[in-house]
Short mmCIF file of C-alpha atoms in Angstrom, two decimals:
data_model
loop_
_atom_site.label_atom_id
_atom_site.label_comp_id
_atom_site.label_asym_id
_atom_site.label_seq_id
_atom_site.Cartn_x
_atom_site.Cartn_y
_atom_site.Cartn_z
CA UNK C 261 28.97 4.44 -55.52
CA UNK C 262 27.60 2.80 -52.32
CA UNK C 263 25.74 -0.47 -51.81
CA UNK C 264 22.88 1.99 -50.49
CA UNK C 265 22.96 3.79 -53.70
CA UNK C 266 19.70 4.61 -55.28
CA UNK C 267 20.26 3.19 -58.56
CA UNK C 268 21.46 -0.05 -57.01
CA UNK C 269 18.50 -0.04 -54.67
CA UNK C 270 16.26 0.10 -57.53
CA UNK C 271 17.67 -2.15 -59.78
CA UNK C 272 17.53 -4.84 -57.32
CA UNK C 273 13.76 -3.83 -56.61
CA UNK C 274 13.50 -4.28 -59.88
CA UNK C 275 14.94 -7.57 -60.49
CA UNK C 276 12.74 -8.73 -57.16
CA UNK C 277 9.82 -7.68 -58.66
CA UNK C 278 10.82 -9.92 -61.88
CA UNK C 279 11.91 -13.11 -59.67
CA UNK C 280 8.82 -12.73 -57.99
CA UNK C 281 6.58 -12.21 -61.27
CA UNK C 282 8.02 -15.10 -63.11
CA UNK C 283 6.84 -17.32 -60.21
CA UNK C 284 3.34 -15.99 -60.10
CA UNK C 285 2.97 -16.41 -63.79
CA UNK C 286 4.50 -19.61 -63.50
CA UNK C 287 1.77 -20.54 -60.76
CA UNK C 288 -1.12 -19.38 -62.82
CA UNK C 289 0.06 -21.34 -66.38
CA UNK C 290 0.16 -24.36 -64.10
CA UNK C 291 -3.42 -23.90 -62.63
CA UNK C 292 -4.66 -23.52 -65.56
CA UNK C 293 -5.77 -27.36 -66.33
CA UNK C 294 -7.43 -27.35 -62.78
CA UNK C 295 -4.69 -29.28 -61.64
CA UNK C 296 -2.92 -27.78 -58.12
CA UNK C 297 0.87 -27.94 -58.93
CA UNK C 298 3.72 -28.57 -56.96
CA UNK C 299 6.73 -26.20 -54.96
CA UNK C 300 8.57 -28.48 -57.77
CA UNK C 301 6.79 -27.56 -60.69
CA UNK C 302 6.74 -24.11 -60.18
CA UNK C 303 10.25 -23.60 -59.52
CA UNK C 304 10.97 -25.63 -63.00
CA UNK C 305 8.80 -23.46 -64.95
CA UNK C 306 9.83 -20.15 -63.44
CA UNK C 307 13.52 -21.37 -63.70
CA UNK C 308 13.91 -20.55 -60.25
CA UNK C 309 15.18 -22.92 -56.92
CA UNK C 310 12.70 -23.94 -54.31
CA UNK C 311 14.73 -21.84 -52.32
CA UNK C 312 13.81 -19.10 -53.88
CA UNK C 313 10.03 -19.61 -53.78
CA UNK C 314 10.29 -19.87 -50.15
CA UNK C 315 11.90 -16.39 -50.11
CA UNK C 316 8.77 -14.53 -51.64
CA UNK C 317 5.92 -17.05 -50.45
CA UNK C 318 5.99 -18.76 -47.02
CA UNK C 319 3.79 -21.16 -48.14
CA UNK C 320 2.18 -22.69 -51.23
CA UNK C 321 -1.00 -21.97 -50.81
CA UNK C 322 -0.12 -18.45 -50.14
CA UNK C 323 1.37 -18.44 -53.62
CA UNK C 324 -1.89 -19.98 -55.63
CA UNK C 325 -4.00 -17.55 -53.68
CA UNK C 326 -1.85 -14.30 -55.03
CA UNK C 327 -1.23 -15.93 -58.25
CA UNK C 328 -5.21 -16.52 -58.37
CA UNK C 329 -5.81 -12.92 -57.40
CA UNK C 330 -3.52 -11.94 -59.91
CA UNK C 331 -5.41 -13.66 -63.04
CA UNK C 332 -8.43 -12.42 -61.53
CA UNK C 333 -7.93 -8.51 -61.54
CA UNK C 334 -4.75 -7.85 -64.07
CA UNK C 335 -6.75 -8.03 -67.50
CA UNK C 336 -9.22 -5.69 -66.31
CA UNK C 337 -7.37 -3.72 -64.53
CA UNK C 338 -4.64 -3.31 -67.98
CA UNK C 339 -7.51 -2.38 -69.57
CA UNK C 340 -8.65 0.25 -67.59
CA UNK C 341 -5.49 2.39 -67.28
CA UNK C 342 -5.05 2.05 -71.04
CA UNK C 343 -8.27 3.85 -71.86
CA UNK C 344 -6.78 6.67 -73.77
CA UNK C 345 -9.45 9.09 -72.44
CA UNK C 346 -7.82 8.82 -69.14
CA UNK C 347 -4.46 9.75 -70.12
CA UNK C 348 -3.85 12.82 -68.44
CA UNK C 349 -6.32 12.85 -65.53
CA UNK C 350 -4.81 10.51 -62.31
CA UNK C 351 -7.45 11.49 -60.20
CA UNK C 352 -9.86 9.91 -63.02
CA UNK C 353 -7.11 7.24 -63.60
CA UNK C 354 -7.23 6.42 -59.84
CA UNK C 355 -10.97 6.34 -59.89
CA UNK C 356 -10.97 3.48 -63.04
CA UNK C 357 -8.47 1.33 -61.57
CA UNK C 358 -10.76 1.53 -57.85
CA UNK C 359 -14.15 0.95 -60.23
CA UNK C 360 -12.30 -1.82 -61.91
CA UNK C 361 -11.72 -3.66 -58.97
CA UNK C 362 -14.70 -3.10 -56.67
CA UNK C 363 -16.13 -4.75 -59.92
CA UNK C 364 -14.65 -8.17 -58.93
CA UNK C 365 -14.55 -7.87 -55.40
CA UNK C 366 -17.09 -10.72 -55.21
CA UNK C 367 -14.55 -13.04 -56.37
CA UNK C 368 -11.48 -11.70 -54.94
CA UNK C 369 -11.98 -10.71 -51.62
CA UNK C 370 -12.13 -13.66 -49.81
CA UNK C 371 -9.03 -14.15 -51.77
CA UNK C 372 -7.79 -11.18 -49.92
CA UNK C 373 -9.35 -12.01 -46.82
CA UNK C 374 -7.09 -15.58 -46.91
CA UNK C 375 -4.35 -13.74 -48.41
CA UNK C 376 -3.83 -11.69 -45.41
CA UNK C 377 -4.37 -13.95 -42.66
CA UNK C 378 -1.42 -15.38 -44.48
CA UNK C 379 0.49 -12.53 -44.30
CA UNK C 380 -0.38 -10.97 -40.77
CA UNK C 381 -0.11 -14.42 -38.68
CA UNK C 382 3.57 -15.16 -38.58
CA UNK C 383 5.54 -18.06 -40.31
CA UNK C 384 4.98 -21.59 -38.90
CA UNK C 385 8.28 -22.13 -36.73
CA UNK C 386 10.89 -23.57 -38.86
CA UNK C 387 9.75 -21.50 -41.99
CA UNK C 388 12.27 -18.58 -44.20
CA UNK C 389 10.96 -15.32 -42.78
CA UNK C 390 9.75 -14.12 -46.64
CA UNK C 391 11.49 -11.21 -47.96
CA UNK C 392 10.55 -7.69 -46.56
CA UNK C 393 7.64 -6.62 -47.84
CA UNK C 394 5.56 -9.66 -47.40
CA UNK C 395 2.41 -8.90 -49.47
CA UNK C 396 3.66 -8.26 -53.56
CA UNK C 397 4.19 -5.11 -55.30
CA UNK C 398 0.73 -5.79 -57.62
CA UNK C 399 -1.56 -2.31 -56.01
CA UNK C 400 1.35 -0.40 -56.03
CA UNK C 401 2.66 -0.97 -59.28
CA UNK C 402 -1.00 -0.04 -60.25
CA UNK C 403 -1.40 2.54 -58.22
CA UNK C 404 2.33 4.10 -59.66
CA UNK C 405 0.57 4.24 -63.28
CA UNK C 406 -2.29 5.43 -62.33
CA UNK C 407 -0.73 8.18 -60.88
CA UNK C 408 1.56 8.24 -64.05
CA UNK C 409 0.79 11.81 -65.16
CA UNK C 410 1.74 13.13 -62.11
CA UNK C 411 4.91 11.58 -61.90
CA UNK C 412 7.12 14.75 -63.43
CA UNK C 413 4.70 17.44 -62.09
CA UNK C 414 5.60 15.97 -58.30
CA UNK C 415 8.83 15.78 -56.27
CA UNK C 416 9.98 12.23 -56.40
CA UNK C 417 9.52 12.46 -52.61
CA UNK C 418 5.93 13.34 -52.93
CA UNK C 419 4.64 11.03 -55.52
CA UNK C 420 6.40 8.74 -53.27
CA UNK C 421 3.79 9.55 -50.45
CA UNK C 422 0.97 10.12 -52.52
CA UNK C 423 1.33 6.44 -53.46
CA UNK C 424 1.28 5.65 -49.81
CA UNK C 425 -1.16 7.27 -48.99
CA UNK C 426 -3.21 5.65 -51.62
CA UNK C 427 -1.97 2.32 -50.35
CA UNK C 428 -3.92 2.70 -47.15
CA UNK C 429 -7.23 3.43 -48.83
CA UNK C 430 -7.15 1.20 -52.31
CA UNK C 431 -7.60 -2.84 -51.69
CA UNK C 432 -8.78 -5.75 -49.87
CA UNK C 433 -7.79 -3.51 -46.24
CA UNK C 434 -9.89 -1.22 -47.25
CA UNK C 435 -12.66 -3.02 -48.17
CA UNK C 436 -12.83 -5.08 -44.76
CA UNK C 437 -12.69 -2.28 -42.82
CA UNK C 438 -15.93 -0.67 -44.26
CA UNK C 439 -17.96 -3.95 -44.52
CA UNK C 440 -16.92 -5.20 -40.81
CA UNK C 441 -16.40 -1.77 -39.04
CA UNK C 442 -18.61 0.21 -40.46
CA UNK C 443 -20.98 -1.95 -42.24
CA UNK C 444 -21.63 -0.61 -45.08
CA UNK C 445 -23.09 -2.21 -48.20
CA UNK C 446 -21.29 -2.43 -52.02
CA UNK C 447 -22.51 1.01 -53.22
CA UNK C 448 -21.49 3.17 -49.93
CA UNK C 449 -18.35 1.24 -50.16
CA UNK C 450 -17.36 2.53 -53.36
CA UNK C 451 -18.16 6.39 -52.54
CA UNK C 452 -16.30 6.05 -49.77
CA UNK C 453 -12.94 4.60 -51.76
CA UNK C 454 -13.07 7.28 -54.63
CA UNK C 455 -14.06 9.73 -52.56
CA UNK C 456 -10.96 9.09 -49.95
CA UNK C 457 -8.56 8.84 -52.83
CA UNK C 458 -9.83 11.86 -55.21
CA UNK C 459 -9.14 13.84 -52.26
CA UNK C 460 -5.54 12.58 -51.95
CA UNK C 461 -4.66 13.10 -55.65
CA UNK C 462 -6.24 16.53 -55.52
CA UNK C 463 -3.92 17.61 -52.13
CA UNK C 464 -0.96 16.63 -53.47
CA UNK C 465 -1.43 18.31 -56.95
CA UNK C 466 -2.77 21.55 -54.41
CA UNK C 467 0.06 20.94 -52.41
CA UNK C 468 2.31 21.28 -55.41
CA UNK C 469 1.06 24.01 -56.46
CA UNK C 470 0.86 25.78 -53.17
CA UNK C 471 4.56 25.04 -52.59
CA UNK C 472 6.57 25.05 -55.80
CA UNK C 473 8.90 21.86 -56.64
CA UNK C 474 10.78 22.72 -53.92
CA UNK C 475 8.32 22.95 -50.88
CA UNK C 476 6.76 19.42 -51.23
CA UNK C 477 10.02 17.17 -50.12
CA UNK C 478 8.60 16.61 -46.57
CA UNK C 479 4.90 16.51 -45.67
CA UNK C 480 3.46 19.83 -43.63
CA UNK C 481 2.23 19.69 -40.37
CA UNK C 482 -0.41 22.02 -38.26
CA UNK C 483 -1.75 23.76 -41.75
CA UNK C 484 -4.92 24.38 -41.83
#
């Protein structure tokens, strides 16, 4: 077995994605009092070295912004996908967990909106380039079970890109490009997002069944 092995890859994506939640929790249990903690206090808490902080979030303030993000949208969002009379429909699954947050967009966009300037600008010389990629897995991990009911109808390959694709249309990207480039108000907004990502759900379940388990390994080109 190779160090490029899948099952290695994935385990350490895994354990990533629980070094990087154990800091975010530990950020939010802090902030809790009102009180801004420390680089210090969070690594205690999250049993983790300052190091290691520095490897996910460039900055602290980057940190309490995700972290506040993160408190903001994950109850609702939880209970959204658990509604039981979404269980088997992703397209309708898709369409809660896009409701769910356009809901609270008044609070966390301009999260987002700092959040990304974060992200886009690059680190202050002298800084640890973060770990590759530099915003956190939160939308797709939502996204992923969402989608959950199509996950053994698709190709692994496919549900892979279905997810990406739904990437580019669910979150705070989105949402800034329809208020500043196109202008348009809450309401038109939210058409626009379940509207964009029904139709994405609904080609890839075509495309499925169009092609067979095989066929849908490698998006088409030039079909009409």
């Amino acid at each position: 077995m190779t160090s490029d092995d899948p099952v290695r890859r994935g385990g350490r994506e895994a354990q990533r994605r629980r070094t990087r939640k154990a800091i975010v929790d530990a950020a939010v249990r802090l902030s809790a009092g009102g009180a801004t903690p420390s680089i210090d206090e969070i690594a205690a808490a999250a049993d983790v070295s300052r190091r290691t902080i520095y490897v996910y979030f460039p900055s602290l303030d980057h940190l309490l912004i995700d972290a506040t993000a993160g408190a903001l949208n994950e109850p609702p969002v939880e209970e959204a996908l658990a509604d039981p009379a979404l269980a088997d429909d992703p397209a309708a699954r898709v369409d809660a967990l896009i409701r769910t947050l356009l809901k609270y967009s008044p609070q966390s966009l301009p999260l987002g909106r700092r959040l990304i300037r974060l992200t886009v600008d690059p680190p202050a010389s002298g800084t640890q380039e973060p770990a590759a990629p530099r915003r956190g897995p939160r939308r797709v991990e939502w996204l992923e079970q969402a989608c959950e009911p199509l996950r053994g109808t698709l190709s692994q390959e496919a549900f892979r890109r279905l997810i990406s694709a739904l990437t580019i249309v669910v979150g705070w990207e989105a949402q800034i490009a329809l208020r500043d480039v196109r202008g348009l108000d809450p309401q038109a907004e939210q058409e626009a997002i379940t509207w964009a990502a029904r139709v994405l759900v609904e080609a890839a379940i075509k495309e499925h069944e169009t092609d067979g388990p095989e066929g849908d390994a490698a998006p088409r080109t030039g079909r009409r």
